[in-house]
XYZ file of C-alpha atoms in Angstrom:
413
model
C 7.479 21.909 27.047
C 5.349 24.591 25.422
C 2.591 23.348 23.180
C -0.349 24.951 21.482
C -3.698 24.784 23.237
C -6.184 22.036 22.326
C -7.613 22.544 18.859
C -10.805 20.507 19.037
C -13.013 23.507 18.209
C -11.038 24.706 15.224
C -9.625 21.462 13.835
C -11.411 21.978 10.512
C -9.651 25.286 9.948
C -6.247 23.716 10.509
C -7.047 20.799 8.203
C -8.050 23.314 5.542
C -4.879 25.347 6.106
C -2.415 22.451 5.926
C -4.215 20.830 2.989
C -3.305 23.896 0.892
C 0.337 22.783 1.021
C 1.565 20.052 -1.286
C 3.434 17.155 0.344
C 7.206 17.233 -0.179
C 8.259 13.934 -1.811
C 11.608 12.530 -0.723
C 13.879 10.219 -2.691
C 15.505 7.135 -1.198
C 18.805 9.004 -1.604
C 17.495 11.813 0.607
C 16.394 9.291 3.236
C 19.872 7.766 3.161
C 21.762 11.094 3.176
C 19.729 12.473 6.060
C 19.942 9.202 7.973
C 23.720 9.320 7.840
C 23.784 12.902 9.199
C 21.253 11.895 11.847
C 20.128 15.317 13.131
C 17.086 14.845 15.323
C 16.235 18.563 15.448
C 16.112 18.801 11.653
C 13.916 15.727 11.451
C 11.569 17.125 14.110
C 11.183 20.507 12.377
C 10.508 18.824 9.022
C 8.107 16.164 10.278
C 5.917 18.344 12.474
C 4.834 20.223 9.347
C 5.168 17.493 6.712
C 3.105 14.959 8.669
C 0.424 17.605 9.263
C 0.386 18.344 5.516
C 0.128 14.684 4.499
C -2.554 13.965 7.079
C -4.577 17.052 6.118
C -4.390 16.289 2.394
C -5.866 12.821 2.808
C -8.350 13.927 5.500
C -9.836 16.333 2.971
C -10.304 13.485 0.532
C -11.969 11.319 3.169
C -14.547 14.098 3.545
C -15.349 13.822 -0.179
C -16.398 10.167 0.057
C -20.086 9.309 -0.525
C -22.231 10.100 2.488
C -23.446 6.531 2.914
C -19.829 5.312 3.115
C -18.891 7.985 5.652
C -21.752 6.772 7.846
C -20.295 3.266 8.072
C -18.958 2.595 11.608
C -15.518 1.439 10.446
C -14.985 4.498 8.261
C -16.052 6.784 11.093
C -13.510 5.015 13.315
C -10.730 5.592 10.773
C -11.719 9.273 10.571
C -11.461 9.581 14.348
C -7.959 8.080 14.280
C -6.782 10.574 11.681
C -8.338 13.474 13.556
C -6.633 12.453 16.810
C -3.258 12.011 15.114
C -3.534 15.334 13.309
C -4.337 17.129 16.574
C -1.386 15.489 18.324
C 1.039 16.575 15.585
C -0.301 20.137 15.675
C 0.496 20.428 19.371
C 4.197 20.454 18.491
C 3.800 23.380 16.087
C 5.198 25.961 18.520
C 7.391 23.625 20.560
C 11.070 24.457 21.029
C 13.218 22.013 19.046
C 16.181 22.765 21.329
C 14.473 21.130 24.318
C 15.453 17.479 24.688
C 12.119 16.651 26.347
C 10.249 17.996 23.322
C 12.195 15.728 20.974
C 11.639 12.707 23.226
C 7.916 13.402 23.524
C 7.631 13.860 19.762
C 9.265 10.505 19.051
C 7.027 8.756 21.571
C 3.975 10.435 20.058
C 4.932 9.270 16.558
C 5.203 5.684 17.756
C 1.805 6.002 19.440
C 0.317 7.349 16.191
C 1.858 4.484 14.222
C 0.362 1.956 16.651
C -3.025 3.652 16.519
C -3.063 3.352 12.722
C -1.817 -0.244 12.596
C -5.309 -1.548 11.769
C -6.235 1.122 9.224
C -6.069 -1.126 6.148
C -8.395 -3.792 7.515
C -10.709 -1.281 9.211
C -11.205 0.694 5.994
C -11.729 -2.601 4.141
C -14.428 -3.462 6.668
C -16.016 -0.062 6.059
C -16.341 -0.799 2.339
C -17.728 -4.252 3.159
C -20.289 -2.660 5.478
C -21.402 -0.411 2.640
C -21.662 -3.246 0.106
C -23.639 -5.406 2.524
C -26.164 -2.683 3.365
C -26.425 -0.542 0.209
C -26.563 -0.913 -3.519
C -23.318 0.602 -4.805
C -23.585 2.519 -8.088
C -20.835 2.498 -10.721
C -19.705 6.071 -10.047
C -19.505 5.260 -6.316
C -17.322 2.232 -7.102
C -15.100 4.517 -9.186
C -14.795 7.033 -6.335
C -13.975 4.316 -3.790
C -11.320 2.742 -6.029
C -9.736 6.140 -6.710
C -9.802 7.031 -3.017
C -8.393 3.752 -1.702
C -5.377 3.955 -4.012
C -4.603 7.426 -2.719
C -5.529 6.708 0.901
C -3.311 3.639 1.177
C -0.438 5.326 -0.658
C -0.680 8.214 1.803
C -0.593 5.706 4.651
C 2.526 4.017 3.246
C 4.280 7.390 3.041
C 3.287 8.460 6.559
C 4.462 5.158 8.032
C 7.725 5.498 6.120
C 8.405 8.909 7.705
C 7.434 7.728 11.187
C 9.401 4.473 10.990
C 12.497 6.273 9.737
C 12.403 8.781 12.604
C 11.671 6.098 15.227
C 14.525 3.883 14.008
C 17.022 6.741 13.863
C 16.131 8.523 17.112
C 13.813 6.286 19.147
C 14.044 2.959 20.895
C 13.220 0.969 17.745
C 16.137 -1.103 16.507
C 16.969 -1.538 12.795
C 16.486 -5.089 11.535
C 20.128 -5.161 10.355
C 23.199 -3.180 11.535
C 23.920 -1.832 8.041
C 20.407 -0.432 7.637
C 19.947 3.334 7.832
C 16.583 3.498 9.489
C 14.408 1.161 7.433
C 16.486 1.640 4.248
C 19.103 -0.931 3.268
C 21.900 0.744 1.264
C 22.895 -2.683 -0.056
C 19.653 -4.667 -0.277
C 20.348 -8.180 -1.602
C 17.348 -8.673 -3.891
C 17.762 -12.441 -4.309
C 17.909 -12.868 -0.507
C 14.578 -11.039 -0.138
C 13.112 -13.202 -2.918
C 14.163 -16.396 -1.163
C 12.953 -15.153 2.220
C 9.513 -14.283 0.819
C 9.359 -17.639 -0.977
C 10.227 -19.675 2.131
C 7.618 -17.928 4.276
C 4.918 -18.288 1.605
C 5.928 -21.951 1.181
C 5.510 -22.516 4.924
C 1.928 -21.209 4.789
C 1.155 -23.188 1.636
C 2.494 -26.418 3.149
C 0.445 -25.839 6.287
C -2.805 -25.377 4.363
C -2.400 -27.669 1.331
C 0.295 -30.109 2.579
C 2.134 -29.349 -0.679
C 3.823 -26.427 -2.410
C 5.689 -25.693 -5.651
C 9.432 -25.139 -5.685
C 11.445 -22.104 -6.779
C 13.667 -21.724 -9.827
C 15.633 -18.452 -9.710
C 17.774 -17.007 -12.518
C 19.822 -13.795 -12.292
C 21.318 -11.512 -14.931
C 23.373 -8.504 -13.871
C 23.810 -6.496 -17.076
C 26.106 -3.710 -15.751
C 28.249 -6.145 -13.725
C 27.929 -9.702 -15.122
C 28.213 -12.333 -12.410
C 28.032 -9.891 -9.487
C 25.229 -10.121 -6.887
C 22.282 -7.808 -7.577
C 21.724 -5.216 -4.865
C 19.791 -1.939 -4.660
C 19.233 0.888 -2.183
C 15.718 0.071 -1.032
C 13.336 -0.638 1.837
C 13.539 -4.444 2.278
C 10.197 -4.646 4.097
C 8.418 -3.063 1.117
C 10.002 -5.463 -1.354
C 9.267 -8.403 0.925
C 5.598 -7.373 1.163
C 5.254 -7.329 -2.628
C 7.016 -10.649 -3.195
C 5.323 -12.472 -0.321
C 1.876 -11.576 -1.703
C 2.866 -12.675 -5.204
C 4.370 -15.968 -4.016
C 1.439 -16.717 -1.728
C -1.114 -16.285 -4.493
C 0.986 -18.038 -7.128
C 1.432 -21.067 -4.873
C -2.266 -21.274 -4.129
C -3.110 -21.222 -7.824
C -0.508 -23.850 -8.749
C -1.602 -26.278 -6.025
C -5.274 -25.872 -6.904
C -4.544 -26.175 -10.628
C -2.727 -29.506 -10.095
C -4.766 -31.213 -7.337
C -3.614 -34.744 -8.185
C -0.051 -34.052 -9.340
C 2.812 -35.799 -7.552
C 5.260 -33.073 -8.627
C 4.094 -29.476 -8.937
C 5.600 -27.200 -11.597
C 7.965 -24.694 -9.945
C 7.552 -20.942 -9.764
C 10.143 -19.394 -12.061
C 11.690 -16.086 -11.029
C 13.913 -14.053 -13.334
C 15.944 -11.268 -11.682
C 17.548 -8.748 -14.047
C 19.642 -5.700 -13.190
C 19.565 -3.043 -15.926
C 20.833 0.506 -16.143
C 17.500 2.071 -15.190
C 15.407 -0.648 -13.532
C 15.770 -3.863 -11.625
C 13.148 -6.276 -12.949
C 11.739 -9.264 -11.082
C 9.596 -11.534 -13.252
C 7.618 -14.215 -11.419
C 5.949 -16.894 -13.568
C 3.577 -19.614 -12.378
C 1.599 -22.475 -13.938
C -1.558 -21.732 -11.965
C -3.997 -21.766 -14.880
C -4.163 -18.023 -15.490
C -7.272 -15.885 -15.624
C -9.831 -15.099 -18.300
C -9.054 -11.901 -20.190
C -12.598 -10.718 -19.510
C -11.758 -10.690 -15.786
C -8.249 -9.227 -16.016
C -9.461 -5.671 -15.405
C -10.572 -6.774 -11.929
C -7.134 -7.831 -10.705
C -6.270 -4.439 -9.242
C -9.784 -3.632 -8.070
C -10.185 -3.543 -4.304
C -12.645 -6.106 -3.011
C -11.997 -8.519 -5.911
C -10.577 -11.795 -4.697
C -10.543 -15.440 -5.699
C -10.429 -16.458 -2.045
C -13.646 -16.672 0.032
C -14.619 -13.207 1.231
C -14.729 -12.789 5.017
C -17.697 -11.332 6.839
C -17.444 -7.882 8.374
C -16.930 -9.336 11.851
C -15.114 -12.496 10.760
C -11.552 -13.241 11.721
C -9.386 -14.762 9.014
C -6.399 -17.017 9.626
C -4.401 -15.154 6.960
C -4.189 -11.328 7.082
C -6.615 -9.785 4.569
C -7.325 -13.154 2.947
C -10.433 -12.768 0.846
C -10.500 -8.973 0.966
C -8.920 -8.666 -2.474
C -6.285 -6.185 -1.310
C -3.148 -8.230 -2.024
C -2.425 -7.059 -5.565
C -3.646 -3.444 -5.234
C -1.537 -2.850 -2.114
C 1.482 -4.603 -3.593
C 1.299 -2.345 -6.638
C 1.159 0.712 -4.379
C 4.300 -0.425 -2.565
C 6.020 -0.881 -5.927
C 4.870 2.506 -7.220
C 5.680 4.350 -3.981
C 9.266 4.886 -5.119
C 8.320 5.106 -8.812
C 8.575 1.425 -9.567
C 5.643 -0.646 -10.785
C 3.857 -3.989 -10.706
C 2.363 -5.410 -13.907
C 0.457 -8.679 -14.269
C 0.046 -10.635 -17.516
C -2.091 -13.762 -17.473
C -2.453 -16.578 -19.997
C -5.769 -18.358 -19.592
C -5.311 -22.092 -19.326
C -1.598 -21.846 -18.546
C -0.438 -19.393 -15.887
C 0.446 -15.860 -14.895
C 3.472 -13.571 -15.035
C 4.026 -10.720 -12.580
C 6.718 -8.123 -13.237
C 8.060 -5.951 -10.432
C 10.143 -2.909 -11.384
C 12.449 -1.062 -8.969
C 14.470 2.065 -9.730
C 18.208 1.365 -9.876
C 19.272 4.916 -8.951
C 18.241 6.004 -5.453
C 18.130 9.635 -6.622
C 15.358 8.716 -9.096
C 13.364 6.666 -6.578
C 11.132 9.528 -5.421
C 7.993 9.160 -3.326
C 4.763 9.131 -5.323
C 2.276 11.030 -3.172
C -1.394 11.987 -3.526
C -2.095 15.725 -3.615
C -5.463 17.205 -2.651
C -6.504 19.841 -5.208
C -9.250 20.710 -7.694
C -8.210 17.883 -10.017
C -8.465 15.236 -7.321
C -11.770 16.678 -6.123
C -13.313 16.217 -9.581
C -12.801 12.460 -9.379
C -15.252 12.280 -6.470
C -17.889 14.458 -8.113
C -17.741 13.154 -11.677
C -20.515 10.807 -12.790
C -19.386 8.126 -15.215
C -21.468 8.330 -18.368
C -22.082 5.819 -21.104
C -19.132 4.333 -22.963
C -17.953 6.166 -26.068
C -16.936 2.956 -27.873
C -19.166 0.220 -29.248
C -19.300 -2.918 -27.144
C -20.014 -6.546 -27.945
C -20.771 -7.378 -24.318
C -24.244 -8.841 -23.942
C -26.285 -7.499 -21.039
C -26.513 -10.078 -18.237
C -29.923 -11.696 -17.615
C -32.237 -10.469 -14.911
C -32.764 -12.498 -11.765
C -36.070 -13.545 -10.240
C -36.547 -10.210 -8.522
C -36.132 -8.339 -11.782
C -32.718 -6.966 -10.800
C -29.771 -7.243 -13.138
C -27.205 -9.778 -12.007
C -23.636 -8.528 -12.408
C -21.862 -11.091 -10.270
C -19.297 -13.255 -12.020
C -17.742 -16.462 -10.699
C -14.204 -16.233 -9.442
C -11.418 -18.772 -9.752
C -7.726 -19.217 -8.908
C -5.729 -16.803 -11.029
C -2.113 -17.369 -10.052
C -0.251 -14.217 -9.146
C -3.601 -12.530 -8.495
C -5.410 -12.609 -5.141
């Protein structure tokens, strides 16, 4: 196998070179069509450049983060992972795609990269926690971090999608169902995924609270009345979204009715339209104040107790405040969406939208360019609308207190 020589000395030049290319978004239809043809050489030639491009684009944005955040140990660790993975992909740049050993080594390397990055979400979350616990974070820094995390985690979703698809088609990984094409289900039973996510969230809720609300599911198939609702989709992505929503809705309902003998059920409405499949999840968890609603999709906002930097939580990411933001990214990855409407004193509705046509379900990918760079350099000025918000009182040290109490919010974290 012929590979390029080690690039440790000139890695920056290659990152700069590949970041000048825009990522090539794929639709679910393209994933399906290619998966059925199943040409490993074609996949290898595409991925060795596309993965380098996607890695380089987001690596450039990592470099634009505030200096004090880049100095945090967890962030430095994440940077080292991306650098190592980028170097390993580059080594296949001149490799001969006709050599079987090259293709085998490439697949093994992708799996190793995927395993290396398995803890990226929590490690980056720890990096932000390290910053907040050691530095005062200004408003424009908060804005930069929020903007970055949305793009960073979306990039990670897309990279894992490419790697998983290749590993399932050509590696030793086995699809979770015989009809799946890689990780895509050409006939994903949406109600089955809903029930699966509900049962697993119910199991956790019963373990912790010794009680859980039930499920009431209604379906309307507009194009084909009475027929089961299915879609070409990635079941694991849909499951992730629904599991997070059920888990948080159940927590809010149980805590909102601590003495109730019978808890109000979670109502789910599943509708198949001509353009979108809509999943509406409604709970009676008490809702959230409108003044706090803008925080629902902010990273680090959570109604659960926040873990320490070194703490180990019994539930993955519990208390980090990443449940809703990440779920919305999964929904938006193929141009769907996640919207939350809350009714203070009553409950919360969450609406998940999925594209019906696989040809319209295109990847939504971050692109590194001058426009994205401005978001890291811009300083947020004063508001250009009048405000009735009263400035919070100062604390004993003379510092302004901006902390607000948190409470169960239903579908939220």
